[in-house]
PDB file of C-alpha atoms in Angstrom:
ATOM      1  CA  GLU W   1      41.565  -9.480 -34.882  1.00  0.00           C
ATOM      2  CA  GLU W   2      38.450  -7.723 -36.029  1.00  0.00           C
ATOM      3  CA  PHE W   3      37.892  -5.590 -32.838  1.00  0.00           C
ATOM      4  CA  ARG W   4      40.746  -2.858 -33.973  1.00  0.00           C
ATOM      5  CA  LEU W   5      38.031  -2.239 -36.701  1.00  0.00           C
ATOM      6  CA  ARG W   6      35.726  -0.431 -34.560  1.00  0.00           C
ATOM      7  CA  GLY W   7      37.115   2.961 -33.717  1.00  0.00           C
ATOM      8  CA  ASP W   8      33.996   4.171 -31.553  1.00  0.00           C
ATOM      9  CA  ALA W   9      34.149   0.375 -29.278  1.00  0.00           C
ATOM     10  CA  LEU W  10      38.183   1.249 -28.676  1.00  0.00           C
ATOM     11  CA  SER W  11      36.934   5.033 -27.753  1.00  0.00           C
ATOM     12  CA  LEU W  12      34.515   3.928 -25.697  1.00  0.00           C
ATOM     13  CA  PHE W  13      36.285   0.622 -23.450  1.00  0.00           C
ATOM     14  CA  ARG W  14      39.278   3.817 -23.309  1.00  0.00           C
ATOM     15  CA  ARG W  15      36.872   6.193 -21.614  1.00  0.00           C
ATOM     16  CA  ALA W  16      35.239   3.875 -19.482  1.00  0.00           C
ATOM     17  CA  GLY W  17      38.599   3.085 -18.133  1.00  0.00           C
ATOM     18  CA  SER W  18      38.917  -0.767 -19.198  1.00  0.00           C
ATOM     19  CA  GLU W  19      42.464  -2.408 -19.659  1.00  0.00           C
ATOM     20  CA  VAL W  20      43.024  -3.113 -22.578  1.00  0.00           C
ATOM     21  CA  ALA W  21      45.621  -4.980 -25.006  1.00  0.00           C
ATOM     22  CA  ALA W  22      48.028  -3.258 -26.994  1.00  0.00           C
ATOM     23  CA  ASP W  23      45.493  -3.757 -29.959  1.00  0.00           C
ATOM     24  CA  GLY W  24      42.759  -1.678 -28.304  1.00  0.00           C
ATOM     25  CA  SER W  25      40.788  -4.969 -27.208  1.00  0.00           C
ATOM     26  CA  PRO W  26      39.743  -5.046 -23.441  1.00  0.00           C
ATOM     27  CA  MET W  27      41.488  -7.398 -21.282  1.00  0.00           C
ATOM     28  CA  ARG W  28      38.411  -8.822 -20.004  1.00  0.00           C
ATOM     29  CA  MET W  29      36.334  -9.671 -22.956  1.00  0.00           C
ATOM     30  CA  ARG W  30      37.126 -13.126 -24.855  1.00  0.00           C
ATOM     31  CA  PHE W  31      36.396 -13.146 -28.269  1.00  0.00           C
ATOM     32  CA  TRP W  32      34.516 -16.147 -29.837  1.00  0.00           C
ATOM     33  CA  ASP W  33      37.701 -17.267 -31.521  1.00  0.00           C
ATOM     34  CA  GLU W  34      39.686 -17.056 -27.762  1.00  0.00           C
ATOM     35  CA  VAL W  35      37.563 -20.019 -25.941  1.00  0.00           C
ATOM     36  CA  ASP W  36      37.890 -23.563 -26.168  1.00  0.00           C
ATOM     37  CA  TRP W  37      34.193 -24.316 -26.978  1.00  0.00           C
ATOM     38  CA  ASP W  38      34.896 -28.262 -26.600  1.00  0.00           C
ATOM     39  CA  VAL W  39      35.158 -27.367 -22.831  1.00  0.00           C
ATOM     40  CA  VAL W  40      32.048 -25.385 -22.512  1.00  0.00           C
ATOM     41  CA  ARG W  41      30.101 -27.738 -24.254  1.00  0.00           C
ATOM     42  CA  THR W  42      30.747 -30.340 -21.253  1.00  0.00           C
ATOM     43  CA  LEU W  43      28.909 -27.494 -18.379  1.00  0.00           C
ATOM     44  CA  ASP W  44      25.737 -28.712 -18.552  1.00  0.00           C
ATOM     45  CA  THR W  45      24.799 -25.641 -16.470  1.00  0.00           C
ATOM     46  CA  ARG W  46      26.157 -23.062 -19.310  1.00  0.00           C
ATOM     47  CA  SER W  47      23.522 -20.709 -20.623  1.00  0.00           C
ATOM     48  CA  LEU W  48      23.212 -17.762 -22.848  1.00  0.00           C
ATOM     49  CA  VAL W  49      21.451 -14.157 -22.689  1.00  0.00           C
ATOM     50  CA  LEU W  50      20.890 -12.629 -25.900  1.00  0.00           C
ATOM     51  CA  THR W  51      21.390  -9.346 -26.191  1.00  0.00           C
ATOM     52  CA  ASP W  52      20.817  -7.007 -29.450  1.00  0.00           C
ATOM     53  CA  HIS W  53      20.040 -10.070 -31.304  1.00  0.00           C
ATOM     54  CA  ASN W  54      17.372 -12.958 -31.363  1.00  0.00           C
ATOM     55  CA  LYS W  55      18.284 -15.369 -33.299  1.00  0.00           C
ATOM     56  CA  MET W  56      21.197 -17.167 -32.334  1.00  0.00           C
ATOM     57  CA  THR W  57      24.234 -18.007 -35.394  1.00  0.00           C
ATOM     58  CA  LYS W  58      24.488 -22.099 -36.571  1.00  0.00           C
ATOM     59  CA  ILE W  59      27.686 -21.541 -35.077  1.00  0.00           C
ATOM     60  CA  VAL W  60      26.504 -20.370 -31.629  1.00  0.00           C
ATOM     61  CA  ALA W  61      23.012 -22.626 -31.710  1.00  0.00           C
ATOM     62  CA  ASP W  62      25.684 -25.562 -32.311  1.00  0.00           C
ATOM     63  CA  VAL W  63      26.984 -25.187 -28.659  1.00  0.00           C
ATOM     64  CA  PHE W  64      23.899 -22.888 -27.202  1.00  0.00           C
ATOM     65  CA  SER W  65      20.886 -24.581 -28.874  1.00  0.00           C
ATOM     66  CA  GLY W  66      18.418 -25.614 -25.665  1.00  0.00           C
ATOM     67  CA  LYS W  67      20.019 -22.836 -23.186  1.00  0.00           C
ATOM     68  CA  VAL W  68      19.398 -19.574 -24.251  1.00  0.00           C
ATOM     69  CA  GLU W  69      17.653 -18.348 -20.534  1.00  0.00           C
ATOM     70  CA  TRP W  70      16.859 -14.277 -21.771  1.00  0.00           C
ATOM     71  CA  VAL W  71      16.932 -12.187 -24.290  1.00  0.00           C
ATOM     72  CA  LEU W  72      16.992  -8.690 -24.336  1.00  0.00           C
ATOM     73  CA  ASP W  73      16.423  -6.792 -27.915  1.00  0.00           C
ATOM     74  CA  HIS W  74      15.392  -4.120 -29.930  1.00  0.00           C
ATOM     75  CA  HIS W  75      14.615  -5.763 -33.241  1.00  0.00           C
ATOM     76  CA  ALA W  76      11.597  -8.108 -34.533  1.00  0.00           C
ATOM     77  CA  ASP W  77      10.690 -11.030 -32.349  1.00  0.00           C
ATOM     78  CA  SER W  78      11.785 -14.176 -34.397  1.00  0.00           C
ATOM     79  CA  ARG W  79      10.083 -16.333 -31.335  1.00  0.00           C
ATOM     80  CA  SER W  80      12.706 -18.824 -31.647  1.00  0.00           C
ATOM     81  CA  TYR W  81      13.121 -19.654 -27.668  1.00  0.00           C
ATOM     82  CA  PRO W  82       9.609 -20.169 -26.397  1.00  0.00           C
ATOM     83  CA  ASP W  83      11.140 -21.426 -23.156  1.00  0.00           C
ATOM     84  CA  ALA W  84      13.012 -18.221 -22.350  1.00  0.00           C
ATOM     85  CA  ARG W  85      12.032 -14.987 -20.817  1.00  0.00           C
ATOM     86  CA  VAL W  86      12.107 -12.231 -23.635  1.00  0.00           C
ATOM     87  CA  ASP W  87      12.567  -8.304 -23.145  1.00  0.00           C
ATOM     88  CA  LEU W  88      11.954  -6.967 -26.652  1.00  0.00           C
ATOM     89  CA  ASP W  89      10.874  -3.618 -27.820  1.00  0.00           C
ATOM     90  CA  GLU W  90      10.916  -3.002 -31.377  1.00  0.00           C
ATOM     91  CA  SER W  91      10.555   0.977 -30.852  1.00  0.00           C
ATOM     92  CA  LEU W  92      13.419   1.268 -28.682  1.00  0.00           C
ATOM     93  CA  GLY W  93      16.813   2.762 -30.208  1.00  0.00           C
ATOM     94  CA  SER W  94      19.344   0.706 -28.518  1.00  0.00           C
ATOM     95  CA  ALA W  95      19.139  -2.351 -26.348  1.00  0.00           C
ATOM     96  CA  CYS W  96      21.335  -1.281 -24.090  1.00  0.00           C
ATOM     97  CA  THR W  97      18.412   0.355 -22.494  1.00  0.00           C
ATOM     98  CA  LEU W  98      17.007  -2.792 -21.768  1.00  0.00           C
ATOM     99  CA  VAL W  99      20.227  -3.761 -20.254  1.00  0.00           C
ATOM    100  CA  THR W 100      20.338  -0.482 -18.179  1.00  0.00           C
ATOM    101  CA  GLU W 101      16.473  -1.042 -16.841  1.00  0.00           C
ATOM    102  CA  GLN W 102      17.225  -4.501 -15.542  1.00  0.00           C
ATOM    103  CA  TYR W 103      20.660  -3.619 -13.769  1.00  0.00           C
ATOM    104  CA  LEU W 104      19.080  -0.645 -12.256  1.00  0.00           C
ATOM    105  CA  ALA W 105      16.626  -3.041 -10.908  1.00  0.00           C
ATOM    106  CA  LYS W 106      18.851  -4.964  -9.280  1.00  0.00           C
ATOM    107  CA  SER W 107      21.112  -2.138  -8.278  1.00  0.00           C
ATOM    108  CA  GLU W 108      20.713   1.533  -7.443  1.00  0.00           C
ATOM    109  CA  THR W 109      24.733   1.910  -8.441  1.00  0.00           C
ATOM    110  CA  LEU W 110      26.471   0.516 -11.252  1.00  0.00           C
ATOM    111  CA  PRO W 111      30.135   0.199 -11.421  1.00  0.00           C
ATOM    112  CA  ALA W 112      31.898   2.721 -13.496  1.00  0.00           C
ATOM    113  CA  GLU W 113      32.876   0.676 -16.475  1.00  0.00           C
ATOM    114  CA  ILE W 114      29.621  -0.460 -16.988  1.00  0.00           C
ATOM    115  CA  GLY W 115      27.774   2.908 -16.779  1.00  0.00           C
ATOM    116  CA  ILE W 116      30.355   4.924 -19.128  1.00  0.00           C
ATOM    117  CA  LEU W 117      29.627   1.947 -21.398  1.00  0.00           C
ATOM    118  CA  LEU W 118      26.232   1.898 -21.410  1.00  0.00           C
ATOM    119  CA  ALA W 119      25.864   5.357 -21.910  1.00  0.00           C
ATOM    120  CA  GLY W 120      28.149   5.471 -24.925  1.00  0.00           C
ATOM    121  CA  VAL W 121      26.179   2.562 -26.592  1.00  0.00           C
ATOM    122  CA  ILE W 122      23.032   4.083 -25.806  1.00  0.00           C
ATOM    123  CA  LEU W 123      24.236   7.736 -27.347  1.00  0.00           C
ATOM    124  CA  LEU W 124      25.546   6.154 -30.271  1.00  0.00           C
ATOM    125  CA  ASP W 125      22.365   4.078 -31.040  1.00  0.00           C
ATOM    126  CA  SER W 126      19.785   6.996 -30.231  1.00  0.00           C
ATOM    127  CA  ARG W 127      21.841   8.767 -32.705  1.00  0.00           C
ATOM    128  CA  ASN W 128      22.332  11.475 -29.800  1.00  0.00           C
ATOM    129  CA  PHE W 129      18.567  11.930 -29.945  1.00  0.00           C
ATOM    130  CA  ASP W 130      18.702  13.620 -33.165  1.00  0.00           C
ATOM    131  CA  PRO W 131      15.275  14.323 -34.047  1.00  0.00           C
ATOM    132  CA  GLN W 132      16.039  14.475 -37.799  1.00  0.00           C
ATOM    133  CA  GLU W 133      17.686  10.468 -37.320  1.00  0.00           C
ATOM    134  CA  GLY W 134      14.950   9.463 -35.843  1.00  0.00           C
ATOM    135  CA  ARG W 135      16.083   7.402 -33.264  1.00  0.00           C
ATOM    136  CA  GLY W 136      15.719   6.820 -29.678  1.00  0.00           C
ATOM    137  CA  THR W 137      12.615   6.842 -27.807  1.00  0.00           C
ATOM    138  CA  PRO W 138      11.488   8.925 -24.082  1.00  0.00           C
ATOM    139  CA  ARG W 139      12.220   5.036 -22.789  1.00  0.00           C
ATOM    140  CA  ASP W 140      15.770   5.314 -24.053  1.00  0.00           C
ATOM    141  CA  ARG W 141      16.480   8.851 -22.946  1.00  0.00           C
ATOM    142  CA  ALA W 142      15.151   7.754 -19.407  1.00  0.00           C
ATOM    143  CA  ALA W 143      17.785   5.091 -19.317  1.00  0.00           C
ATOM    144  CA  LEU W 144      20.299   7.562 -20.252  1.00  0.00           C
ATOM    145  CA  ASP W 145      19.177   9.735 -17.851  1.00  0.00           C
ATOM    146  CA  ARG W 146      19.856   7.491 -15.285  1.00  0.00           C
ATOM    147  CA  LEU W 147      23.094   6.829 -16.259  1.00  0.00           C
ATOM    148  CA  ALA W 148      23.797  10.579 -16.276  1.00  0.00           C
ATOM    149  CA  GLY W 149      26.674  10.065 -13.320  1.00  0.00           C
ATOM    150  CA  HIS W 150      28.636   8.526 -16.001  1.00  0.00           C
ATOM    151  CA  LEU W 151      28.872  10.776 -19.064  1.00  0.00           C
ATOM    152  CA  PRO W 152      32.188  12.400 -19.212  1.00  0.00           C
ATOM    153  CA  GLU W 153      32.082  16.172 -18.177  1.00  0.00           C
ATOM    154  CA  ILE W 154      32.269  17.048 -21.668  1.00  0.00           C
ATOM    155  CA  GLY W 155      28.946  16.374 -21.660  1.00  0.00           C
ATOM    156  CA  ALA W 156      26.665  14.352 -23.807  1.00  0.00           C
ATOM    157  CA  ALA W 157      26.649  16.056 -27.326  1.00  0.00           C
ATOM    158  CA  ALA W 158      30.459  16.456 -27.342  1.00  0.00           C
ATOM    159  CA  TRP W 159      30.816  12.918 -26.289  1.00  0.00           C
ATOM    160  CA  TYR W 160      28.539  11.657 -29.564  1.00  0.00           C
ATOM    161  CA  LYS W 161      30.813  13.531 -31.901  1.00  0.00           C
ATOM    162  CA  GLU W 162      33.919  12.207 -30.430  1.00  0.00           C
ATOM    163  CA  LEU W 163      32.647   8.618 -30.751  1.00  0.00           C
ATOM    164  CA  MET W 164      31.266   9.121 -34.100  1.00  0.00           C
ATOM    165  CA  ASN W 165      34.790  11.036 -35.245  1.00  0.00           C
ATOM    166  CA  ALA W 166      36.503   7.759 -33.696  1.00  0.00           C
ATOM    167  CA  ARG W 167      33.941   5.094 -35.560  1.00  0.00           C
ATOM    168  CA  LYS W 168      34.981   6.835 -38.472  1.00  0.00           C
ATOM    169  CA  ASP W 169      38.812   7.428 -38.291  1.00  0.00           C
ATOM    170  CA  VAL W 170      40.573   4.649 -39.521  1.00  0.00           C
ATOM    171  CA  SER W 171      44.058   5.773 -38.974  1.00  0.00           C
ATOM    172  CA  HIS W 172      45.160   3.588 -36.917  1.00  0.00           C
ATOM    173  CA  LEU W 173      44.238   0.569 -39.188  1.00  0.00           C
ATOM    174  CA  SER W 174      46.909  -1.131 -40.801  1.00  0.00           C
ATOM    175  CA  VAL W 175      46.397  -1.722 -44.803  1.00  0.00           C
ATOM    176  CA  ARG W 176      45.538  -5.499 -43.750  1.00  0.00           C
ATOM    177  CA  GLU W 177      42.887  -4.164 -41.993  1.00  0.00           C
ATOM    178  CA  HIS W 178      41.227  -1.651 -44.148  1.00  0.00           C
ATOM    179  CA  LEU W 179      40.861  -4.720 -46.423  1.00  0.00           C
ATOM    180  CA  MET W 180      39.065  -6.332 -44.075  1.00  0.00           C
ATOM    181  CA  LEU W 181      36.858  -3.774 -43.191  1.00  0.00           C
ATOM    182  CA  ASP W 182      36.179  -2.710 -47.080  1.00  0.00           C
ATOM    183  CA  LEU W 183      35.719  -6.454 -48.139  1.00  0.00           C
ATOM    184  CA  LYS W 184      32.734  -7.358 -49.676  1.00  0.00           C
ATOM    185  CA  ALA W 185      32.784 -11.135 -50.649  1.00  0.00           C
ATOM    186  CA  ALA W 186      29.988 -12.699 -53.079  1.00  0.00           C
ATOM    187  CA  THR W 187      29.513 -16.264 -53.995  1.00  0.00           C
ATOM    188  CA  ALA W 188      28.204 -16.758 -57.332  1.00  0.00           C
ATOM    189  CA  ALA W 189      26.662 -20.311 -59.010  1.00  0.00           C
TER     190      ALA W 189
END
């Protein structure tokens, strides 16, 4: 339900050629409320790779406590999973740089859909390497360069603008979704 609030993600999945539902959400992606977690809890072999986060929320920890295998992140290390493999670089603009490096270490080729998704997120997270934004490192740039074959013909700069415009565009949202987008909740004692 909340996926539609992310216009940049909708645009990115469409550009990647992902099969999408009528609401724009990717058909092959499962959202938290679509999974039978009671069944998942019965799987002794379940495990989790955390990307772009290195601390589980309570609801996730209830299912995956002691099951984190790997952390790929660019945020301050919470040191929450001493038994997990941790690839963390706080200087990076995008955790997708780490994902790209790991993917390409295993295979020289990426499926087009994955390559487009990774390239788009690196562009967004690094703010298209704008020096005034101060985001993105040479390592992020190297990852994007390795994904160059997945960039659309319009080029990185134009694609970045397209994605940022999609991020700001709320014309596809209902009144209810506008409220969801702007909702601020506070608890008073």
